[in-house]
Structures are given as structure tokens and as C-alpha cells.
Coordinates of C-alpha atoms in Angstrom, one line a residue:
M1 CA 94.2 96.5 43.9
R2 CA 97.8 97.2 45.1
R3 CA 97.0 100.9 45.5
T4 CA 94.0 99.8 47.4
I5 CA 95.7 97.6 49.7
W6 CA 98.4 100.3 50.4
G7 CA 95.6 102.8 51.0
W8 CA 94.1 100.4 53.6
Y9 CA 97.5 100.0 55.3
F10 CA 97.7 103.8 55.7
F11 CA 94.9 103.6 58.3
D12 CA 97.1 101.7 60.7
W13 CA 100.0 104.0 59.8
A14 CA 98.0 107.1 60.5
S15 CA 96.2 105.9 63.6
Q16 CA 99.0 103.9 65.6
P17 CA 100.6 107.0 67.0
Y18 CA 97.6 107.4 69.4
A19 CA 98.4 104.0 70.9
T20 CA 102.2 104.7 70.7
L21 CA 102.5 108.2 71.7
L22 CA 99.4 108.9 74.0
T23 CA 98.4 105.5 75.5
T24 CA 101.8 104.0 76.2
F25 CA 105.0 105.8 75.8
I26 CA 104.8 109.6 76.1
F27 CA 101.7 110.9 77.4
A28 CA 100.6 108.3 80.0
P29 CA 104.1 108.5 81.6
Y30 CA 103.8 112.3 81.6
M31 CA 100.6 112.1 83.7
A32 CA 102.6 110.4 86.4
R33 CA 105.1 113.2 86.2
I34 CA 102.6 116.1 86.5
M35 CA 100.6 114.3 89.3
G36 CA 103.6 113.8 91.2
D37 CA 102.7 110.3 92.2
G38 CA 103.0 107.2 90.0
T39 CA 100.6 105.2 92.1
A40 CA 97.9 107.9 91.8
A41 CA 98.4 108.4 88.2
Q42 CA 98.1 104.7 87.6
T43 CA 94.8 104.7 89.6
V44 CA 93.3 107.6 87.7
W45 CA 94.5 106.4 84.3
G46 CA 92.9 102.9 85.0
Y47 CA 89.6 104.4 85.9
G48 CA 89.7 106.8 82.7
L49 CA 90.5 103.8 80.2
A50 CA 87.7 101.8 82.0
A51 CA 85.1 104.4 81.3
A52 CA 86.3 104.9 77.6
G53 CA 86.2 101.1 77.2
L54 CA 82.7 101.0 78.3
L55 CA 81.4 103.6 75.7
I56 CA 83.4 101.7 73.0
A57 CA 81.8 98.5 74.0
L58 CA 78.2 99.9 73.9
G59 CA 78.6 101.8 70.7
S60 CA 80.7 99.7 68.3
P61 CA 78.3 96.7 67.6
L62 CA 75.4 99.0 67.0
L63 CA 77.2 101.4 64.9
G64 CA 78.4 98.3 62.9
A65 CA 74.9 96.9 62.5
V66 CA 73.6 100.5 61.3
A67 CA 76.4 100.6 58.7
D68 CA 75.8 97.1 57.4
R69 CA 72.2 98.3 56.6
S70 CA 72.7 101.8 55.6
G71 CA 76.1 101.6 54.0
G72 CA 78.0 105.0 53.8
H73 CA 81.0 103.9 55.7
R74 CA 82.9 107.0 54.6
R75 CA 80.6 109.4 56.5
F76 CA 81.0 107.3 59.6
L77 CA 84.7 107.3 59.3
L78 CA 84.8 111.1 58.8
V79 CA 83.0 111.6 62.2
F80 CA 85.3 109.1 63.9
S81 CA 88.3 110.8 62.5
A82 CA 87.1 114.2 63.9
M83 CA 86.7 112.6 67.3
Y84 CA 90.3 111.2 67.0
M85 CA 91.8 114.5 66.1
L86 CA 89.8 116.6 68.6
G87 CA 90.6 114.4 71.5
A88 CA 94.3 114.2 70.8
W89 CA 94.5 118.0 70.4
G90 CA 92.9 118.7 73.6
L91 CA 95.8 117.0 75.5
W92 CA 98.0 120.2 74.9
W93 CA 96.1 121.8 77.9
A94 CA 97.3 119.1 80.5
E95 CA 99.8 121.7 82.1
P96 CA 102.3 121.0 84.7
G97 CA 100.9 122.2 88.1
Q98 CA 97.3 122.0 86.9
P99 CA 96.8 118.6 85.1
R100 CA 93.1 119.3 84.6
V101 CA 92.4 115.4 85.4
V102 CA 88.8 115.5 84.2
W103 CA 89.6 117.5 81.0
T104 CA 92.5 115.5 80.1
I105 CA 90.9 112.1 80.7
G106 CA 87.8 113.3 78.7
C107 CA 89.8 114.3 75.7
F108 CA 91.9 111.2 75.9
A109 CA 88.7 109.1 75.9
L110 CA 87.1 111.0 73.1
G111 CA 90.2 110.4 70.8
L112 CA 90.4 106.9 71.9
I113 CA 86.6 106.1 71.2
G114 CA 87.1 107.7 67.7
M115 CA 90.2 105.4 66.9
E116 CA 88.4 102.3 68.1
Y117 CA 85.1 103.0 66.2
A118 CA 87.0 103.6 62.9
T119 CA 89.1 100.6 63.5
S120 CA 86.0 98.4 63.5
F121 CA 84.9 99.8 60.3
T122 CA 88.3 99.6 58.5
N123 CA 88.8 96.0 59.8
A124 CA 85.4 95.0 58.2
L125 CA 86.7 96.1 54.7
M126 CA 89.6 93.3 54.9
P127 CA 87.6 90.4 53.2
K128 CA 87.1 92.4 50.0
L129 CA 90.8 93.2 49.7
A130 CA 92.3 89.8 49.3
A131 CA 91.5 86.0 48.9
R132 CA 91.1 84.2 52.2
G133 CA 94.3 82.6 52.0
D134 CA 96.2 85.9 51.8
L135 CA 94.2 87.4 54.6
G136 CA 96.8 86.5 57.2
R137 CA 99.6 88.2 55.4
L138 CA 97.5 91.3 54.8
S139 CA 96.5 91.5 58.5
G140 CA 100.2 91.1 59.6
S141 CA 101.5 93.5 57.1
G142 CA 98.9 96.1 58.1
W143 CA 99.8 95.8 61.8
A144 CA 103.6 95.9 60.9
F145 CA 103.0 98.9 58.8
G146 CA 101.1 100.7 61.6
Y147 CA 103.9 99.9 64.1
A148 CA 106.3 101.3 61.6
G149 CA 104.3 104.6 61.6
G150 CA 104.4 104.7 65.3
V151 CA 108.3 104.2 65.5
V152 CA 108.6 107.1 63.0
A153 CA 106.2 109.3 64.9
L154 CA 107.9 108.4 68.2
I155 CA 111.4 109.0 66.8
L156 CA 110.3 112.5 65.4
V157 CA 108.8 113.5 68.9
L158 CA 112.0 112.3 70.8
L159 CA 114.3 114.2 68.4
F160 CA 112.5 117.5 68.0
L161 CA 109.6 117.9 70.6
Q162 CA 109.9 116.1 73.9
E163 CA 112.1 117.7 76.4
G164 CA 114.3 115.9 78.9
P165 CA 115.2 116.9 82.5
E166 CA 117.8 119.3 81.2
G167 CA 115.3 121.0 78.8
T168 CA 116.6 119.7 75.5
T169 CA 115.4 116.8 73.2
L170 CA 117.1 113.5 72.8
V171 CA 119.8 114.9 70.6
G172 CA 120.4 118.1 72.7
L173 CA 118.2 120.4 70.6
A174 CA 115.8 123.0 72.2
P175 CA 112.1 121.7 71.5
A176 CA 111.0 122.9 68.1
F177 CA 108.6 125.9 67.4
S178 CA 110.1 127.7 70.5
L179 CA 108.1 125.4 72.8
D180 CA 108.8 126.1 76.4
P181 CA 110.5 123.3 78.4
A182 CA 109.5 124.7 81.7
M183 CA 106.0 124.3 80.9
A184 CA 106.5 120.9 79.3
E185 CA 105.2 122.0 76.0
G186 CA 107.5 119.8 74.1
T187 CA 105.7 116.8 75.8
R188 CA 102.2 118.4 75.6
A189 CA 102.7 119.1 71.9
V190 CA 102.5 115.3 71.3
G191 CA 98.7 115.6 71.5
P192 CA 98.5 118.0 68.5
F193 CA 101.2 116.2 66.8
T194 CA 99.3 113.0 66.9
A195 CA 96.2 114.8 65.6
L196 CA 98.2 116.3 62.6
W197 CA 99.9 113.1 61.8
Y198 CA 96.5 111.4 61.6
A199 CA 95.1 114.3 59.3
V200 CA 97.9 113.9 56.8
F201 CA 98.3 110.2 56.7
I202 CA 94.6 109.3 56.5
L203 CA 94.4 110.9 53.2
P204 CA 95.5 107.8 51.2
F205 CA 92.8 105.7 52.8
F206 CA 90.1 107.9 51.9
A207 CA 91.5 108.5 48.5
F208 CA 92.0 104.8 47.4
V209 CA 90.0 102.5 49.6
P210 CA 86.6 101.8 48.0
M211 CA 83.8 101.6 50.7
P212 CA 80.0 100.5 50.5
P213 CA 78.0 103.2 49.3
A214 CA 75.1 104.8 51.2
G215 CA 72.0 102.5 50.9
P216 CA 68.4 103.4 50.5
D217 CA 67.8 103.5 54.2
G218 CA 68.7 106.5 56.1
I219 CA 70.6 106.3 59.4
C220 CA 67.5 106.7 61.5
T221 CA 65.7 104.0 59.6
A222 CA 68.8 101.6 59.7
L223 CA 69.0 102.3 63.5
R224 CA 65.4 101.3 64.1
H225 CA 66.0 98.0 62.2
A226 CA 69.8 97.5 63.4
W227 CA 68.8 97.3 67.1
P228 CA 66.4 94.3 66.7
D229 CA 68.9 92.7 64.3
L230 CA 71.8 93.1 66.9
K231 CA 69.7 91.8 69.7
A232 CA 68.9 88.8 67.5
S233 CA 72.5 88.4 66.7
L234 CA 73.4 88.4 70.3
R235 CA 70.6 85.8 71.2
R236 CA 72.0 83.4 68.5
L237 CA 75.6 83.9 69.7
P238 CA 75.7 81.3 72.4
Q239 CA 74.7 78.7 69.8
N240 CA 77.7 79.5 67.6
R241 CA 80.5 78.0 69.7
P242 CA 83.3 78.9 67.4
L243 CA 82.3 82.6 67.2
A244 CA 81.2 82.9 70.8
G245 CA 84.2 81.0 72.3
F246 CA 86.6 83.2 70.2
L247 CA 85.0 86.4 71.2
G248 CA 85.0 85.5 74.8
A249 CA 88.7 84.5 74.8
S250 CA 89.6 87.7 72.8
M251 CA 87.5 89.7 75.3
L252 CA 90.0 88.6 78.0
Y253 CA 93.2 88.4 76.4
R254 CA 93.0 91.7 74.5
D255 CA 92.0 93.4 77.6
A256 CA 95.1 92.1 79.3
L257 CA 97.3 93.1 76.5
N258 CA 95.9 96.7 76.5
G259 CA 96.4 96.9 80.3
I260 CA 100.1 96.0 79.7
Y261 CA 100.3 98.6 77.0
A262 CA 98.5 101.2 79.0
F263 CA 100.5 101.0 82.3
G264 CA 103.9 99.9 80.9
G265 CA 105.2 103.5 80.9
I266 CA 103.8 104.6 84.2
Y267 CA 105.2 101.4 85.7
A268 CA 108.6 102.2 84.4
V269 CA 108.4 105.8 85.7
G270 CA 107.1 104.7 89.1
V271 CA 109.2 101.7 89.8
L272 CA 112.4 102.0 87.9
G273 CA 112.6 105.9 88.1
W274 CA 112.7 106.4 84.3
Q275 CA 112.2 109.7 82.6
V276 CA 109.7 110.1 80.0
R277 CA 112.4 110.2 77.4
D278 CA 113.6 106.8 78.6
V279 CA 110.1 105.4 78.2
G280 CA 110.1 106.7 74.6
I281 CA 113.3 105.0 73.7
F282 CA 112.0 101.8 75.2
G283 CA 108.8 102.3 73.0
I284 CA 110.9 102.5 69.9
L285 CA 112.4 99.1 70.7
A286 CA 108.9 97.6 71.4
A287 CA 107.2 99.0 68.3
I288 CA 110.1 97.7 66.1
T289 CA 109.7 94.2 67.6
G290 CA 105.9 94.7 67.3
A291 CA 106.2 95.3 63.7
L292 CA 108.4 92.3 63.2
G293 CA 106.2 90.0 65.2
A294 CA 103.1 91.2 63.3
W295 CA 104.8 90.6 59.9
M296 CA 106.1 87.3 60.8
G297 CA 102.9 86.3 62.7
G298 CA 100.9 87.1 59.4
R299 CA 103.0 84.9 57.5
A300 CA 102.6 82.1 60.0
D301 CA 98.9 82.6 60.1
S302 CA 98.6 82.2 56.3
R303 CA 100.5 79.0 56.6
F304 CA 99.3 77.3 59.7
G305 CA 96.1 79.4 60.6
P306 CA 95.6 81.8 63.4
R307 CA 95.2 79.5 66.3
P308 CA 98.9 78.5 66.8
V309 CA 99.8 82.1 66.5
I310 CA 97.4 83.2 69.2
V311 CA 98.3 80.5 71.6
G312 CA 102.0 81.0 71.2
S313 CA 101.6 84.7 71.7
L314 CA 99.6 84.3 74.9
L315 CA 102.0 82.0 76.4
A316 CA 104.8 84.5 75.7
L317 CA 102.7 87.3 77.2
M318 CA 102.1 85.5 80.4
G319 CA 105.7 84.9 80.9
C320 CA 106.4 88.5 80.3
A321 CA 103.7 89.9 82.8
L322 CA 105.2 87.5 85.5
C323 CA 108.8 88.9 84.7
V324 CA 107.6 92.6 84.8
A325 CA 106.0 92.1 88.3
G326 CA 109.5 90.5 89.3
I327 CA 111.6 93.6 88.2
G328 CA 112.3 96.2 90.9
P329 CA 115.1 98.6 91.5
A330 CA 118.3 96.7 92.1
R331 CA 116.4 93.4 92.3
I332 CA 114.9 90.9 90.1
F333 CA 112.6 88.4 91.7
G334 CA 113.9 89.5 95.0
L335 CA 117.5 88.6 94.1
P336 CA 120.0 91.7 94.2
V337 CA 121.6 92.5 90.7
P338 CA 123.8 95.2 89.4
A339 CA 122.1 98.6 89.1
L340 CA 121.8 98.5 85.3
A341 CA 120.2 94.8 85.3
P342 CA 116.5 95.9 86.0
T343 CA 116.6 98.3 83.1
L344 CA 118.0 95.7 80.6
A345 CA 115.4 93.1 81.8
F346 CA 112.6 95.5 81.3
Y347 CA 114.0 96.2 77.7
A348 CA 114.1 92.6 77.0
V349 CA 110.7 91.9 78.3
G350 CA 109.4 94.9 76.4
A351 CA 110.8 93.6 73.1
V352 CA 109.0 90.2 73.6
I353 CA 105.7 91.9 74.6
G354 CA 105.9 94.2 71.4
A355 CA 106.5 90.9 69.2
A356 CA 103.9 88.8 70.8
G357 CA 101.4 91.6 71.0
G358 CA 101.7 92.5 67.3
A359 CA 101.4 88.8 66.1
L360 CA 98.4 88.3 68.5
Q361 CA 96.4 91.2 67.2
A362 CA 97.1 90.4 63.5
A363 CA 96.1 86.9 63.9
S364 CA 93.0 87.7 65.9
R365 CA 91.3 89.7 63.2
T366 CA 91.7 87.0 60.7
A367 CA 90.4 84.6 63.2
L368 CA 87.2 86.6 63.4
I369 CA 86.9 86.9 59.7
D370 CA 86.7 82.9 59.5
R371 CA 83.9 82.9 61.8
A372 CA 81.7 85.9 60.8
D373 CA 78.7 86.2 58.5
P374 CA 80.2 87.9 55.3
T375 CA 77.0 89.8 54.8
R376 CA 77.4 91.3 58.5
M377 CA 81.0 91.9 58.7
T378 CA 80.9 95.5 60.1
E379 CA 78.6 94.2 62.8
A380 CA 80.9 91.3 63.5
F381 CA 83.9 93.6 63.9
G382 CA 81.6 95.7 66.1
L383 CA 81.1 92.6 68.3
Y384 CA 84.8 92.2 68.1
A385 CA 85.2 95.6 69.6
L386 CA 82.5 94.8 72.1
S387 CA 84.4 91.6 73.2
G388 CA 87.6 93.7 73.5
K389 CA 85.8 96.4 75.5
A390 CA 82.9 94.9 77.2
T391 CA 85.4 94.0 80.0
A392 CA 87.9 96.6 78.9
F393 CA 87.3 98.2 82.4
L394 CA 88.4 94.8 84.0
A395 CA 92.2 95.1 83.4
P396 CA 92.5 98.9 84.2
L397 CA 90.2 98.5 87.1
A398 CA 91.8 95.4 88.5
I399 CA 95.3 97.1 88.1
G400 CA 94.0 100.5 89.6
F401 CA 92.3 98.5 92.5
A402 CA 95.2 96.2 93.0
T403 CA 97.7 99.2 93.0
Q404 CA 95.6 101.2 95.5
I405 CA 95.0 98.5 97.9
S406 CA 98.5 97.0 98.0
G407 CA 100.3 100.4 97.5
S408 CA 102.6 98.7 95.1
Q409 CA 102.8 99.2 91.3
R410 CA 104.5 95.7 91.0
I411 CA 101.7 93.9 92.7
G412 CA 99.2 96.0 90.6
V413 CA 100.2 94.4 87.4
L414 CA 99.5 90.8 88.4
P415 CA 95.8 90.7 87.5
V416 CA 96.8 90.7 83.7
I417 CA 98.2 87.1 84.1
V418 CA 94.9 85.8 85.3
L419 CA 93.2 87.5 82.3
F420 CA 95.7 85.9 79.8
L421 CA 95.2 82.6 81.4
A422 CA 91.3 82.8 81.3
G423 CA 91.6 83.8 77.6
L424 CA 93.7 80.8 76.8
G425 CA 91.2 78.5 78.5
L426 CA 88.2 79.7 76.6
L427 CA 90.3 79.6 73.3
W428 CA 90.9 75.9 74.0
W429 CA 87.1 75.3 74.6
A430 CA 86.1 77.0 71.3
D431 CA 86.2 75.2 68.1
M432 CA 89.3 76.8 66.3
T433 CA 89.7 74.3 63.8
R434 CA 91.5 75.8 60.6
R435 CA 89.0 76.3 57.8
P436 CA 89.9 75.5 54.2
R437 CA 91.4 78.6 52.4
T438 CA 90.0 79.8 49.1

């Protein structure tokens, strides 16, 4: 069983660099650089993430219902893995001077969709890995291990691939493999690097984690039955206050969290004038605190239940979002400060966001397990993905719209506070009473 659990952890280790390197700390800020306008890049990135979120929302619950009927999770995960790797690799062709916006956003969306679909399926395997009383620690440790993978991947990219303004890496080396700094090949290589990282480190998952075998129903037969089953589940959902309330709350607060992750790097480049390398160093700190937050949150979850972990994390994230909007060049909340102060403040806020975000995500998936039908767990995590993506367009769209209308990146991040607050309100409405542990 220990080997099985570690194999399951390796999915998080393998997949996390997509979020760390591409969504947040390296590639998204690079988009601001090659488009030459942080506001334009933030707007385009917001619309692209919104489109990907819509496809994830539509597909995840239906595919989960099909898998619960047909089994054969392995074949699904192989397809999702191929989407992940092809999408990541395609980002290599986002060249300076010709960013190929449609191609770039399309490739990024393909990989992101593959990652999110795969995550729904691997999360659904959790209840079979440990007793309920240990699931909080299991979930927190998995998130922490994933964050650690993101940190290692980010360090390797900064040391050996990503070029700074002077054309060398963080330690003064030329980018590896004779990559051309003038064409930003060290930065663009983060796409193929992410794909290869996944290809290598997903192997322990496929080797050691048992998955439901394929059932007697083929995929087409399962699809014909799964759609009516899913519609029936959705019709029953309003009558299940604990599950409906939690899914509604998570729909809003995870959307807000993803908005912070997706736009943090672009914000730092556009508002504070950071280089992509600076964002990468910042990412190491946020990922380390994310791992610590997930690990500590998992243990708090096992002892106190997921609700206090989720509520505490949301309060911390709302405070951080407000602080981000108040940080500008040479000023914090309008008050003049020494030149270095905004950067230090942004580092501090990022560390708290990392810790609170890690704890929030780890506790959220154990909260879902408490409220899901054990026989329909993959469908439940599909609904969880739906709740996270049904309005996934909302934060990116609101940020993109607010940025475009105001012409200010600082004002553009304010909508996430409203989403966090609305999620917290729904969480209080839902029955989140801690269930007995077995």
C-alpha cells in the first residue's frame, strides 16, 4: 500500500509544473514580454483561460460518469496525458516578434484541459488509498509533494534554461543545449521541458496505482447511459444541501484562487517592472510555502475537519488580494515607501497566498469525499471540476474586463475579493458539519 500511495503522489509531482511554470511563473509573464504590453497580455490571457475553463466544465462530469460506468480509468488517463504533453510542447513556437496568439492560447488550453481531466480521475482514486481519518493527511501530503515537484522544476529552469536580460541564466550560464537567448529559446523551452517532466514522472503512477478495470459496457454504451444518469444527478443536487452548497462555494473561491495564480506573474511584470526571472524566484518562495501550507493543512484537516481549514484559508486570501491591489511602484496603499518596499511586500503576500492556497485545495478535495456517493466518485470529482470551471471564465473575464475598462492592472485584480467573499458566504450556508471518521 505504501508503494501505491507514493505512486499516487507522483501524479501531483508530474503535473504540477504545468501550473508552476506555464500558468503562473514563467510562460504567462513571458506573454507580457512578447506582446509588449502587460495590459494587453493580461486581457488576452484572461479570455484564453476562460475558454479553456468552459471546455473543462462541460467535459469533466460527463467523462466521470462514463468512467464510473465503463471503468478503464487507465485508457482515459493515457489520452489526457497525451493532451497535456502535446499542449505544453506546442508553446515552443511562441517566438518573440510573432507570438502567434491563437496558436499559443490553443496549445496552452489543450494541455490545461488534459491536466484538469486527469486530475478529476486521479482524485477519484483517493478513497481507496486510505481510511477516511487519514485522507486529510493523504491529500495534504499529495499537494505538498506536488508543490515540491513544482519547486524543483522551477529551480532547474532558472538555473539551466531561462535567460535573463543579459542572455544568461540565474547563475550566469548560457542556456543549456545552445538555446539562443536572442530568440528567448531558453524561456520558450519551458513548454517542452514541462512535457518531458510529465512523461518521466508519471510512470510511477501508472506502474503502482491500481485502477478500476474496464467493465462490460463499452465507452459508447456507457456514454448513452451516463448522460441520463448525470442529468438525474444534477436534478437531485439542489436537494442535497451539503454537497450543493459546498460545490457552489468551491466554484467561486477556486475560481478566484486560480485568477490570482494566473495573473500574479503578469501583474508583477506590468506593475512592478519585474523580469521573468524575478517572477520565477518569487515562484520558488510561493511554491515552498504552498507545500508547507498543504502539509500543515492536511494534518489540521485530519484533526479538526476540512471546514476550519477552508474558512481560515479564504480569510487569508481575501486579505492578500486586497494587499496586492494596494502595492504599486514606490507606493503601498498610496503611501510613499522606499524603492525596495513594494517588492518585499509582494514577496510576503505571495508567500501567504502560496500557503493558504495549498491548504485550501488539499482540504477541499477531502470535503468533497465526505459528501459524495462512494459508488459515483469519479462523477463527483467531475462535478467538482465543473464547480471549479463552470464559472472559471468569471475571474479571468472579470479581471480582463476590469483591466481593459480601467486601464489599470491594480484595479483589475479587485474582482477576486468579491468571489472569495461570495464563496465564504455559501460555505456558511452549506451544512459542513464534520462527519465521524472511520
